[in-house]
């Protein structure tokens, strides 16, 4: 929608909106703000406003003066591809994140945090074709900065910077990608990632198997329905490319094309390979013969016997590791969740070995349908060369990790809760301090301070003289289980009424026993 | 350090570093990367590199070739004013944030999250003199965006956008400010804020008093030592400015100068008022007479009697509210923590009523010293006009809130832990799965999967044949309390050895009783 200074009136959905850059919008808003006092319009210093902006401002004003359209001139929204999380959504998110983090901790991971932005150069040459999706910060003098695109590259930078040779860490944080947002699919430009990685030189496939175990534990734990984890190895893919006749310089580009097979048909991917990336058609077709294959550990065995692939050293290394991986996954009891899938490529440049991606299988509505893939919810792989890209001497630290795509999981869980009509409590308040009488604010304040000081979650109405019914309704609506009621009579007798919202039973309790009684009730519930 | 294309060699601390913009650094890195294979240098396509960049690249290369300086050419760092949080720091941070959030929840707040960036126009005209510190995103086509500068403006935007008239919410998140970072003081360009706000039309000073109560609960709970909360009111300040003879157009500018009194001497602040902001010297001196005053509720009474101030309607409103506030704070039992301080101004433009700021009082090393102010750790105030700035019809929602400056609190708690030599566990692992024998990886993997599936936090060594001593040392070093040991004999007898790391006692337990026994031990500890 244009660079600085550009602006136009456009239509978004059913209401017209004004698209404009900062300066013009400001002026337009200035006019709109003052529209009710039209005599003041003349006081705007026109000398400071270009003719073009004046026109925009006046256009905005003209619309503004029609009262029924008053609101529509105003842009009040979050940036494209981003959203606020409401209290209801925050409750769902917190539950999911708690579950994910507790799994990471169960596997011995330490926490780590890195800045939201990195020096721009730290992110270059890491993301292949996706590099254009990195958000850069404006050059305001000083360093050139970019918002982080994932949590993996900052982790590798951290390891190299601090010369850490061994670390198991988790990181929950936001990342930013300038993708065309298709919000319906749960894809945003700002989204949360939950990463777990194991850095260090170890015996092969043990940490890799643990990463897949973690993915299984999380996806089972969240009860998202049936799922499948596709596994492949970059070295097998490279071996396939080599034996099919792809020139080595095109490995990355062709790998990117293969990665699109979950969204595009083979016809379109083949066209991209041949027409855009200059691959010979017969080479593309040979690749297709391979990437259609998927299966269990027997497919690994079958590929070992493949007359062409078995001649490729890289592919054999990959196949050997996959064989070992399946052995460990069997010991972990999760082998039946894993599919060796030769079409799995993963978009990012930095993977060097095993790669994997978890997809949810939608339970078919009709028994005869195939389970439908509703998209990737977790992914990862081995990246043994990334730390070396940061290290001044090129020293490498082998790494393997996974990332949980929690945004899509949020959408699914939210949808499920809506379907089942589950009501979400957005506060944890345990006790409400109420009064049936006027002029009892002082007593309520004294009482609630006692509750807070005892660690009890408590609220009151911010009114001098609230109605008792309003106070009780508030408790019922928000799910507060207990109400303490103080009035003239109670004050005289040195007691407080304690009411259970669920059964509307009230008992009188002496003031000094109140906190203990509340704590007893709460521990029982 | 220059805009795009500029670069120079500079010195940071004891090691030389190369400052440069993205493109030149990239080229320099390309050269450095290939320095080991110097014959390949010629292969760099010079036609694509300006003469200037070539020089930089060669300068970098020249230094690179001296082996002892190899590392120093490489910039590997976080952006200026930002930092990673190590696992140790994350543990401290998590404890503090948990404590803060549980206090917010105790007061009935709901969670909310907003994007890291906002449309640039949302942030304009909100921060007065500090507006230049907002981080803008680069215009990459589309909307103009800025990183959020605080959590208050996004909250007001959320209220206006969703037409929310009443809400008590907390928000924990990062904010970004392009300040000159003085990291020693715990000031960063990226930092975490914990905000609590109450929006809605209520009877005066009840929510305001609760905000101060929350600040007291958090600062007491974190055991940061003695503290004081300074309170003032923007209307009182405006009243002072009016009766001292400040022209209304200069209220904001003079308020900003008063705000600097905690960092600058009166002489310097006076000079700013007179020389830079064009205030008459005698007006400045009249202001000084007022802003020196601080005290308890009696000072409120005294100001009511002030012959000049008592003539000002705004000031009287502010004084009336402060009187009521002190009454409520007395009921909450925190009045002695509060100081009415006429020099408190708060930097942000959007405050309209009561403002407050909590400072820690450093315990003096010598009894005769005055307690020293070590800086603000929490602050807030009333902003009744901010939501209306977003609402197309200018409808307002009165708000009051507070923000906990957790970064400074992190530094203090970290320092304290160092001083007392407290060791921080960075993982929560409960059980280590070890073996004294070779070729027991399969058994270890089967066993650890059982533990994970039972929800037990467990680790093993990613080696086929680790040494038992290495495994036991790891447990001692990282504080893992239990070890299960499996070897040939145990396998034969169907038992597992369970070892307590603390007292080195070992008992044999049948395989089927292991999980139950571990859970029993963990629940007892």
mmCIF file with all atom_site columns, C-alpha atoms in Angstrom, chain A residues 2-4 21-22 25-26 29 36 70-71 74-80 82-85 87 90 94 105-108 110-117 121-122 125 134-140 142-145 157-158 161 167-168 170 174 176 178 190 198 202-203 206 210 213 217 327-328 332 389-390 392-393 426-429 441-442 445-446 449 452-453 455-459 462-464, chain B residues 2-4 22 25-26 29 36 70-71 74-80 82-85 87 90 94 105-108 110-117 121-122 125 134-140 142-145 157-158 161 167-168 170 174 176 178 190 198 201-203 206 210 213 217 327-328 331-332 389-390 392-393 426-429 441-442 445 452-453 455-459 462-464:
data_model
loop_
_atom_site.group_PDB
_atom_site.id
_atom_site.type_symbol
_atom_site.label_atom_id
_atom_site.label_alt_id
_atom_site.label_comp_id
_atom_site.label_asym_id
_atom_site.label_entity_id
_atom_site.label_seq_id
_atom_site.pdbx_PDB_ins_code
_atom_site.Cartn_x
_atom_site.Cartn_y
_atom_site.Cartn_z
_atom_site.occupancy
_atom_site.B_iso_or_equiv
_atom_site.pdbx_formal_charge
_atom_site.auth_seq_id
_atom_site.auth_comp_id
_atom_site.auth_asym_id
_atom_site.auth_atom_id
_atom_site.pdbx_PDB_model_num
ATOM 1   C CA . UNK A 1 2   ? 2.778   2.440   -0.890 1.00 0.00 ? 2   UNK A CA 1
ATOM 2   C CA . UNK A 1 3   ? 5.802   3.965   0.745  1.00 0.00 ? 3   UNK A CA 1
ATOM 3   C CA . UNK A 1 4   ? 6.085   7.112   2.870  1.00 0.00 ? 4   UNK A CA 1
ATOM 4   C CA . UNK A 1 21  ? 1.573   6.875   5.939  1.00 0.00 ? 21  UNK A CA 1
ATOM 5   C CA . UNK A 1 22  ? 2.260   8.433   9.332  1.00 0.00 ? 22  UNK A CA 1
ATOM 6   C CA . UNK A 1 25  ? -2.705  10.327  8.701  1.00 0.00 ? 25  UNK A CA 1
ATOM 7   C CA . UNK A 1 26  ? -1.643  12.608  11.489 1.00 0.00 ? 26  UNK A CA 1
ATOM 8   C CA . UNK A 1 29  ? -6.590  12.998  12.250 1.00 0.00 ? 29  UNK A CA 1
ATOM 9   C CA . UNK A 1 36  ? -16.837 19.179  15.543 1.00 0.00 ? 36  UNK A CA 1
ATOM 10  C CA . UNK A 1 70  ? -18.096 9.242   11.428 1.00 0.00 ? 70  UNK A CA 1
ATOM 11  C CA . UNK A 1 71  ? -16.300 6.150   12.711 1.00 0.00 ? 71  UNK A CA 1
ATOM 12  C CA . UNK A 1 74  ? -10.491 6.170   11.709 1.00 0.00 ? 74  UNK A CA 1
ATOM 13  C CA . UNK A 1 75  ? -7.966  3.402   11.478 1.00 0.00 ? 75  UNK A CA 1
ATOM 14  C CA . UNK A 1 76  ? -7.799  1.722   14.797 1.00 0.00 ? 76  UNK A CA 1
ATOM 15  C CA . UNK A 1 77  ? -6.396  -1.715  14.342 1.00 0.00 ? 77  UNK A CA 1
ATOM 16  C CA . UNK A 1 78  ? -3.397  -3.887  15.016 1.00 0.00 ? 78  UNK A CA 1
ATOM 17  C CA . UNK A 1 79  ? -0.799  -4.183  12.242 1.00 0.00 ? 79  UNK A CA 1
ATOM 18  C CA . UNK A 1 80  ? -1.552  -6.547  9.363  1.00 0.00 ? 80  UNK A CA 1
ATOM 19  C CA . UNK A 1 82  ? -1.003  -9.443  14.091 1.00 0.00 ? 82  UNK A CA 1
ATOM 20  C CA . UNK A 1 83  ? -3.634  -9.588  16.797 1.00 0.00 ? 83  UNK A CA 1
ATOM 21  C CA . UNK A 1 84  ? -4.317  -8.913  20.423 1.00 0.00 ? 84  UNK A CA 1
ATOM 22  C CA . UNK A 1 85  ? -4.937  -11.878 22.672 1.00 0.00 ? 85  UNK A CA 1
ATOM 23  C CA . UNK A 1 87  ? -8.226  -12.581 28.358 1.00 0.00 ? 87  UNK A CA 1
ATOM 24  C CA . UNK A 1 90  ? -4.664  -15.736 27.211 1.00 0.00 ? 90  UNK A CA 1
ATOM 25  C CA . UNK A 1 94  ? -1.200  -20.058 29.245 1.00 0.00 ? 94  UNK A CA 1
ATOM 26  C CA . UNK A 1 105 ? 11.675  -29.182 31.764 1.00 0.00 ? 105 UNK A CA 1
ATOM 27  C CA . UNK A 1 106 ? 10.864  -32.871 32.165 1.00 0.00 ? 106 UNK A CA 1
ATOM 28  C CA . UNK A 1 107 ? 13.611  -33.441 29.612 1.00 0.00 ? 107 UNK A CA 1
ATOM 29  C CA . UNK A 1 108 ? 16.148  -31.392 31.526 1.00 0.00 ? 108 UNK A CA 1
ATOM 30  C CA . UNK A 1 110 ? 17.307  -24.826 30.801 1.00 0.00 ? 110 UNK A CA 1
ATOM 31  C CA . UNK A 1 111 ? 15.569  -21.564 29.946 1.00 0.00 ? 111 UNK A CA 1
ATOM 32  C CA . UNK A 1 112 ? 17.170  -18.906 27.741 1.00 0.00 ? 112 UNK A CA 1
ATOM 33  C CA . UNK A 1 113 ? 16.031  -15.565 26.390 1.00 0.00 ? 113 UNK A CA 1
ATOM 34  C CA . UNK A 1 114 ? 17.447  -13.481 23.556 1.00 0.00 ? 114 UNK A CA 1
ATOM 35  C CA . UNK A 1 115 ? 16.510  -9.986  22.323 1.00 0.00 ? 115 UNK A CA 1
ATOM 36  C CA . UNK A 1 116 ? 13.590  -9.539  19.940 1.00 0.00 ? 116 UNK A CA 1
ATOM 37  C CA . UNK A 1 117 ? 15.988  -8.114  17.372 1.00 0.00 ? 117 UNK A CA 1
ATOM 38  C CA . UNK A 1 121 ? 23.974  -9.449  9.541  1.00 0.00 ? 121 UNK A CA 1
ATOM 39  C CA . UNK A 1 122 ? 23.331  -12.238 12.064 1.00 0.00 ? 122 UNK A CA 1
ATOM 40  C CA . UNK A 1 125 ? 22.431  -16.190 4.668  1.00 0.00 ? 125 UNK A CA 1
ATOM 41  C CA . UNK A 1 134 ? 12.653  -10.755 7.678  1.00 0.00 ? 134 UNK A CA 1
ATOM 42  C CA . UNK A 1 135 ? 11.394  -7.507  9.293  1.00 0.00 ? 135 UNK A CA 1
ATOM 43  C CA . UNK A 1 136 ? 14.133  -4.881  9.312  1.00 0.00 ? 136 UNK A CA 1
ATOM 44  C CA . UNK A 1 137 ? 14.185  -1.955  11.700 1.00 0.00 ? 137 UNK A CA 1
ATOM 45  C CA . UNK A 1 138 ? 14.501  1.540   10.322 1.00 0.00 ? 138 UNK A CA 1
ATOM 46  C CA . UNK A 1 139 ? 18.010  2.939   10.259 1.00 0.00 ? 139 UNK A CA 1
ATOM 47  C CA . UNK A 1 140 ? 17.706  5.606   12.962 1.00 0.00 ? 140 UNK A CA 1
ATOM 48  C CA . UNK A 1 142 ? 23.660  3.181   14.801 1.00 0.00 ? 142 UNK A CA 1
ATOM 49  C CA . UNK A 1 143 ? 23.399  -0.523  14.135 1.00 0.00 ? 143 UNK A CA 1
ATOM 50  C CA . UNK A 1 144 ? 21.231  -2.109  11.450 1.00 0.00 ? 144 UNK A CA 1
ATOM 51  C CA . UNK A 1 145 ? 18.743  -4.410  13.163 1.00 0.00 ? 145 UNK A CA 1
ATOM 52  C CA . UNK A 1 157 ? 24.547  -16.962 17.864 1.00 0.00 ? 157 UNK A CA 1
ATOM 53  C CA . UNK A 1 158 ? 24.358  -17.302 21.668 1.00 0.00 ? 158 UNK A CA 1
ATOM 54  C CA . UNK A 1 161 ? 29.234  -15.800 21.270 1.00 0.00 ? 161 UNK A CA 1
ATOM 55  C CA . UNK A 1 167 ? 23.571  -27.074 26.184 1.00 0.00 ? 167 UNK A CA 1
ATOM 56  C CA . UNK A 1 168 ? 19.986  -28.275 26.345 1.00 0.00 ? 168 UNK A CA 1
ATOM 57  C CA . UNK A 1 170 ? 14.161  -24.226 25.735 1.00 0.00 ? 170 UNK A CA 1
ATOM 58  C CA . UNK A 1 174 ? 7.596   -14.362 19.650 1.00 0.00 ? 174 UNK A CA 1
ATOM 59  C CA . UNK A 1 176 ? 8.140   -12.177 13.198 1.00 0.00 ? 176 UNK A CA 1
ATOM 60  C CA . UNK A 1 178 ? 6.419   -10.737 6.771  1.00 0.00 ? 178 UNK A CA 1
ATOM 61  C CA . UNK A 1 190 ? 3.767   -12.262 14.683 1.00 0.00 ? 190 UNK A CA 1
ATOM 62  C CA . UNK A 1 198 ? 20.245  -29.974 22.226 1.00 0.00 ? 198 UNK A CA 1
ATOM 63  C CA . UNK A 1 202 ? 27.194  -36.820 21.254 1.00 0.00 ? 202 UNK A CA 1
ATOM 64  C CA . UNK A 1 203 ? 26.765  -40.336 19.974 1.00 0.00 ? 203 UNK A CA 1
ATOM 65  C CA . UNK A 1 206 ? 20.265  -40.208 20.809 1.00 0.00 ? 206 UNK A CA 1
ATOM 66  C CA . UNK A 1 210 ? 14.622  -37.470 22.305 1.00 0.00 ? 210 UNK A CA 1
ATOM 67  C CA . UNK A 1 213 ? 9.839   -38.228 21.854 1.00 0.00 ? 213 UNK A CA 1
ATOM 68  C CA . UNK A 1 217 ? 4.603   -36.232 24.439 1.00 0.00 ? 217 UNK A CA 1
ATOM 69  C CA . UNK A 1 327 ? 15.666  -48.377 16.655 1.00 0.00 ? 327 UNK A CA 1
ATOM 70  C CA . UNK A 1 328 ? 15.652  -45.742 19.432 1.00 0.00 ? 328 UNK A CA 1
ATOM 71  C CA . UNK A 1 332 ? 10.713  -45.061 23.275 1.00 0.00 ? 332 UNK A CA 1
ATOM 72  C CA . UNK A 1 389 ? 28.677  -19.592 10.684 1.00 0.00 ? 389 UNK A CA 1
ATOM 73  C CA . UNK A 1 390 ? 28.930  -17.339 13.738 1.00 0.00 ? 390 UNK A CA 1
ATOM 74  C CA . UNK A 1 392 ? 35.184  -16.545 14.040 1.00 0.00 ? 392 UNK A CA 1
ATOM 75  C CA . UNK A 1 393 ? 37.250  -19.707 13.617 1.00 0.00 ? 393 UNK A CA 1
ATOM 76  C CA . UNK A 1 426 ? -10.464 -15.184 32.983 1.00 0.00 ? 426 UNK A CA 1
ATOM 77  C CA . UNK A 1 427 ? -9.745  -14.265 36.594 1.00 0.00 ? 427 UNK A CA 1
ATOM 78  C CA . UNK A 1 428 ? -8.835  -16.417 39.573 1.00 0.00 ? 428 UNK A CA 1
ATOM 79  C CA . UNK A 1 429 ? -10.651 -14.349 42.215 1.00 0.00 ? 429 UNK A CA 1
ATOM 80  C CA . UNK A 1 441 ? -16.535 1.464   51.894 1.00 0.00 ? 441 UNK A CA 1
ATOM 81  C CA . UNK A 1 442 ? -14.098 1.960   54.771 1.00 0.00 ? 442 UNK A CA 1
ATOM 82  C CA . UNK A 1 445 ? -11.309 -1.639  52.276 1.00 0.00 ? 445 UNK A CA 1
ATOM 83  C CA . UNK A 1 446 ? -9.980  -2.690  55.679 1.00 0.00 ? 446 UNK A CA 1
ATOM 84  C CA . UNK A 1 449 ? -6.579  -5.578  52.663 1.00 0.00 ? 449 UNK A CA 1
ATOM 85  C CA . UNK A 1 452 ? -4.868  -9.699  50.195 1.00 0.00 ? 452 UNK A CA 1
ATOM 86  C CA . UNK A 1 453 ? -2.249  -9.710  52.931 1.00 0.00 ? 453 UNK A CA 1
ATOM 87  C CA . UNK A 1 455 ? -2.634  -14.209 49.991 1.00 0.00 ? 455 UNK A CA 1
ATOM 88  C CA . UNK A 1 456 ? -6.340  -14.571 49.195 1.00 0.00 ? 456 UNK A CA 1
ATOM 89  C CA . UNK A 1 457 ? -7.454  -13.467 45.721 1.00 0.00 ? 457 UNK A CA 1
ATOM 90  C CA . UNK A 1 458 ? -10.134 -10.883 46.362 1.00 0.00 ? 458 UNK A CA 1
ATOM 91  C CA . UNK A 1 459 ? -12.109 -8.144  44.653 1.00 0.00 ? 459 UNK A CA 1
ATOM 92  C CA . UNK A 1 462 ? -15.077 0.432   43.203 1.00 0.00 ? 462 UNK A CA 1
ATOM 93  C CA . UNK A 1 463 ? -18.208 2.244   44.348 1.00 0.00 ? 463 UNK A CA 1
ATOM 94  C CA . UNK A 1 464 ? -19.066 3.982   47.581 1.00 0.00 ? 464 UNK A CA 1
ATOM 95  C CA . UNK B 2 2   ? 26.939  6.299   11.030 1.00 0.00 ? 2   UNK B CA 1
ATOM 96  C CA . UNK B 2 3   ? 24.132  5.441   8.688  1.00 0.00 ? 3   UNK B CA 1
ATOM 97  C CA . UNK B 2 4   ? 24.043  2.907   5.852  1.00 0.00 ? 4   UNK B CA 1
ATOM 98  C CA . UNK B 2 22  ? 25.049  -4.593  6.903  1.00 0.00 ? 22  UNK B CA 1
ATOM 99  C CA . UNK B 2 25  ? 30.117  -6.311  6.974  1.00 0.00 ? 25  UNK B CA 1
ATOM 100 C CA . UNK B 2 26  ? 28.707  -9.005  4.779  1.00 0.00 ? 26  UNK B CA 1
ATOM 101 C CA . UNK B 2 29  ? 32.730  -11.563 6.422  1.00 0.00 ? 29  UNK B CA 1
ATOM 102 C CA . UNK B 2 36  ? 41.945  -19.753 5.103  1.00 0.00 ? 36  UNK B CA 1
ATOM 103 C CA . UNK B 2 70  ? 41.781  -13.685 14.302 1.00 0.00 ? 70  UNK B CA 1
ATOM 104 C CA . UNK B 2 71  ? 38.748  -13.399 16.541 1.00 0.00 ? 71  UNK B CA 1
ATOM 105 C CA . UNK B 2 74  ? 34.249  -10.571 14.037 1.00 0.00 ? 74  UNK B CA 1
ATOM 106 C CA . UNK B 2 75  ? 31.295  -8.797  15.509 1.00 0.00 ? 75  UNK B CA 1
ATOM 107 C CA . UNK B 2 76  ? 29.298  -11.318 17.372 1.00 0.00 ? 76  UNK B CA 1
ATOM 108 C CA . UNK B 2 77  ? 27.157  -9.532  19.877 1.00 0.00 ? 77  UNK B CA 1
ATOM 109 C CA . UNK B 2 78  ? 23.620  -8.603  20.730 1.00 0.00 ? 78  UNK B CA 1
ATOM 110 C CA . UNK B 2 79  ? 22.393  -5.177  19.600 1.00 0.00 ? 79  UNK B CA 1
ATOM 111 C CA . UNK B 2 80  ? 23.438  -2.162  21.677 1.00 0.00 ? 80  UNK B CA 1
ATOM 112 C CA . UNK B 2 82  ? 20.155  -5.491  24.716 1.00 0.00 ? 82  UNK B CA 1
ATOM 113 C CA . UNK B 2 83  ? 21.302  -8.739  26.247 1.00 0.00 ? 83  UNK B CA 1
ATOM 114 C CA . UNK B 2 84  ? 20.641  -12.437 26.380 1.00 0.00 ? 84  UNK B CA 1
ATOM 115 C CA . UNK B 2 85  ? 19.336  -13.870 29.614 1.00 0.00 ? 85  UNK B CA 1
ATOM 116 C CA . UNK B 2 87  ? 19.684  -19.891 32.309 1.00 0.00 ? 87  UNK B CA 1
ATOM 117 C CA . UNK B 2 90  ? 16.075  -16.862 33.609 1.00 0.00 ? 90  UNK B CA 1
ATOM 118 C CA . UNK B 2 94  ? 10.902  -16.437 36.425 1.00 0.00 ? 94  UNK B CA 1
ATOM 119 C CA . UNK B 2 105 ? -4.090  -12.124 39.901 1.00 0.00 ? 105 UNK B CA 1
ATOM 120 C CA . UNK B 2 106 ? -4.726  -11.739 43.615 1.00 0.00 ? 106 UNK B CA 1
ATOM 121 C CA . UNK B 2 107 ? -6.251  -8.386  42.711 1.00 0.00 ? 107 UNK B CA 1
ATOM 122 C CA . UNK B 2 108 ? -8.537  -9.881  40.088 1.00 0.00 ? 108 UNK B CA 1
ATOM 123 C CA . UNK B 2 110 ? -7.139  -10.642 33.586 1.00 0.00 ? 110 UNK B CA 1
ATOM 124 C CA . UNK B 2 111 ? -4.259  -11.308 31.198 1.00 0.00 ? 111 UNK B CA 1
ATOM 125 C CA . UNK B 2 112 ? -3.912  -9.511  27.864 1.00 0.00 ? 112 UNK B CA 1
ATOM 126 C CA . UNK B 2 113 ? -1.333  -9.554  25.111 1.00 0.00 ? 113 UNK B CA 1
ATOM 127 C CA . UNK B 2 114 ? -0.769  -7.091  22.280 1.00 0.00 ? 114 UNK B CA 1
ATOM 128 C CA . UNK B 2 115 ? 1.633   -7.225  19.322 1.00 0.00 ? 115 UNK B CA 1
ATOM 129 C CA . UNK B 2 116 ? 5.258   -6.105  19.747 1.00 0.00 ? 116 UNK B CA 1
ATOM 130 C CA . UNK B 2 117 ? 4.654   -3.418  17.165 1.00 0.00 ? 117 UNK B CA 1
ATOM 131 C CA . UNK B 2 121 ? 0.495   6.640   14.177 1.00 0.00 ? 121 UNK B CA 1
ATOM 132 C CA . UNK B 2 122 ? -0.855  4.891   17.304 1.00 0.00 ? 122 UNK B CA 1
ATOM 133 C CA . UNK B 2 125 ? 1.654   12.390  20.301 1.00 0.00 ? 125 UNK B CA 1
ATOM 134 C CA . UNK B 2 134 ? 10.545  5.039   19.624 1.00 0.00 ? 134 UNK B CA 1
ATOM 135 C CA . UNK B 2 135 ? 12.004  2.293   17.383 1.00 0.00 ? 135 UNK B CA 1
ATOM 136 C CA . UNK B 2 136 ? 10.493  2.439   13.917 1.00 0.00 ? 136 UNK B CA 1
ATOM 137 C CA . UNK B 2 137 ? 10.414  -0.500  11.541 1.00 0.00 ? 137 UNK B CA 1
ATOM 138 C CA . UNK B 2 138 ? 11.821  -0.078  8.070  1.00 0.00 ? 138 UNK B CA 1
ATOM 139 C CA . UNK B 2 139 ? 9.277   0.715   5.386  1.00 0.00 ? 139 UNK B CA 1
ATOM 140 C CA . UNK B 2 140 ? 9.285   -2.569  3.452  1.00 0.00 ? 140 UNK B CA 1
ATOM 141 C CA . UNK B 2 142 ? 2.683   -1.685  3.531  1.00 0.00 ? 142 UNK B CA 1
ATOM 142 C CA . UNK B 2 143 ? 1.993   -0.150  6.886  1.00 0.00 ? 143 UNK B CA 1
ATOM 143 C CA . UNK B 2 144 ? 4.419   2.024   8.845  1.00 0.00 ? 144 UNK B CA 1
ATOM 144 C CA . UNK B 2 145 ? 5.128   0.303   12.154 1.00 0.00 ? 145 UNK B CA 1
ATOM 145 C CA . UNK B 2 157 ? -5.703  1.299   21.881 1.00 0.00 ? 157 UNK B CA 1
ATOM 146 C CA . UNK B 2 158 ? -7.177  -2.124  22.763 1.00 0.00 ? 158 UNK B CA 1
ATOM 147 C CA . UNK B 2 161 ? -10.732 -0.604  19.399 1.00 0.00 ? 161 UNK B CA 1
ATOM 148 C CA . UNK B 2 167 ? -11.420 -3.822  32.523 1.00 0.00 ? 167 UNK B CA 1
ATOM 149 C CA . UNK B 2 168 ? -8.788  -4.791  35.057 1.00 0.00 ? 168 UNK B CA 1
ATOM 150 C CA . UNK B 2 170 ? -2.225  -7.202  33.626 1.00 0.00 ? 170 UNK B CA 1
ATOM 151 C CA . UNK B 2 174 ? 8.972   -6.456  26.487 1.00 0.00 ? 174 UNK B CA 1
ATOM 152 C CA . UNK B 2 176 ? 11.759  -1.030  23.421 1.00 0.00 ? 176 UNK B CA 1
ATOM 153 C CA . UNK B 2 178 ? 16.261  3.869   21.961 1.00 0.00 ? 178 UNK B CA 1
ATOM 154 C CA . UNK B 2 190 ? 14.908  -3.751  25.449 1.00 0.00 ? 190 UNK B CA 1
ATOM 155 C CA . UNK B 2 198 ? -7.889  -0.509  35.978 1.00 0.00 ? 198 UNK B CA 1
ATOM 156 C CA . UNK B 2 201 ? -15.698 5.015   35.522 1.00 0.00 ? 201 UNK B CA 1
ATOM 157 C CA . UNK B 2 202 ? -15.662 4.458   39.287 1.00 0.00 ? 202 UNK B CA 1
ATOM 158 C CA . UNK B 2 203 ? -15.893 6.442   42.495 1.00 0.00 ? 203 UNK B CA 1
ATOM 159 C CA . UNK B 2 206 ? -10.609 3.574   45.064 1.00 0.00 ? 206 UNK B CA 1
ATOM 160 C CA . UNK B 2 210 ? -5.484  -0.331  45.020 1.00 0.00 ? 210 UNK B CA 1
ATOM 161 C CA . UNK B 2 213 ? -1.436  -1.258  47.556 1.00 0.00 ? 213 UNK B CA 1
ATOM 162 C CA . UNK B 2 217 ? 2.662   -5.836  48.160 1.00 0.00 ? 217 UNK B CA 1
ATOM 163 C CA . UNK B 2 327 ? -7.593  8.076   53.782 1.00 0.00 ? 327 UNK B CA 1
ATOM 164 C CA . UNK B 2 328 ? -7.853  4.855   51.757 1.00 0.00 ? 328 UNK B CA 1
ATOM 165 C CA . UNK B 2 331 ? -7.248  1.781   55.700 1.00 0.00 ? 331 UNK B CA 1
ATOM 166 C CA . UNK B 2 332 ? -4.931  -0.412  53.594 1.00 0.00 ? 332 UNK B CA 1
ATOM 167 C CA . UNK B 2 389 ? -7.239  9.851   21.688 1.00 0.00 ? 389 UNK B CA 1
ATOM 168 C CA . UNK B 2 390 ? -7.957  6.551   19.919 1.00 0.00 ? 390 UNK B CA 1
ATOM 169 C CA . UNK B 2 392 ? -13.168 8.083   16.740 1.00 0.00 ? 392 UNK B CA 1
ATOM 170 C CA . UNK B 2 393 ? -15.786 9.991   18.735 1.00 0.00 ? 393 UNK B CA 1
ATOM 171 C CA . UNK B 2 426 ? 18.938  -24.098 36.172 1.00 0.00 ? 426 UNK B CA 1
ATOM 172 C CA . UNK B 2 427 ? 17.164  -27.396 35.528 1.00 0.00 ? 427 UNK B CA 1
ATOM 173 C CA . UNK B 2 428 ? 14.497  -29.220 37.510 1.00 0.00 ? 428 UNK B CA 1
ATOM 174 C CA . UNK B 2 429 ? 15.684  -32.761 36.717 1.00 0.00 ? 429 UNK B CA 1
ATOM 175 C CA . UNK B 2 441 ? 21.955  -47.730 25.989 1.00 0.00 ? 441 UNK B CA 1
ATOM 176 C CA . UNK B 2 442 ? 18.871  -49.694 24.946 1.00 0.00 ? 442 UNK B CA 1
ATOM 177 C CA . UNK B 2 445 ? 16.321  -45.578 26.769 1.00 0.00 ? 445 UNK B CA 1
ATOM 178 C CA . UNK B 2 452 ? 9.019   -39.440 31.229 1.00 0.00 ? 452 UNK B CA 1
ATOM 179 C CA . UNK B 2 453 ? 5.677   -41.067 30.552 1.00 0.00 ? 453 UNK B CA 1
ATOM 180 C CA . UNK B 2 455 ? 5.730   -37.319 34.399 1.00 0.00 ? 455 UNK B CA 1
ATOM 181 C CA . UNK B 2 456 ? 9.111   -37.663 36.107 1.00 0.00 ? 456 UNK B CA 1
ATOM 182 C CA . UNK B 2 457 ? 11.807  -35.189 35.112 1.00 0.00 ? 457 UNK B CA 1
ATOM 183 C CA . UNK B 2 458 ? 14.690  -37.322 33.915 1.00 0.00 ? 458 UNK B CA 1
ATOM 184 C CA . UNK B 2 459 ? 17.952  -37.136 32.001 1.00 0.00 ? 459 UNK B CA 1
ATOM 185 C CA . UNK B 2 462 ? 23.829  -39.086 25.197 1.00 0.00 ? 462 UNK B CA 1
ATOM 186 C CA . UNK B 2 463 ? 26.642  -41.620 24.962 1.00 0.00 ? 463 UNK B CA 1
ATOM 187 C CA . UNK B 2 464 ? 26.635  -45.305 24.147 1.00 0.00 ? 464 UNK B CA 1
#
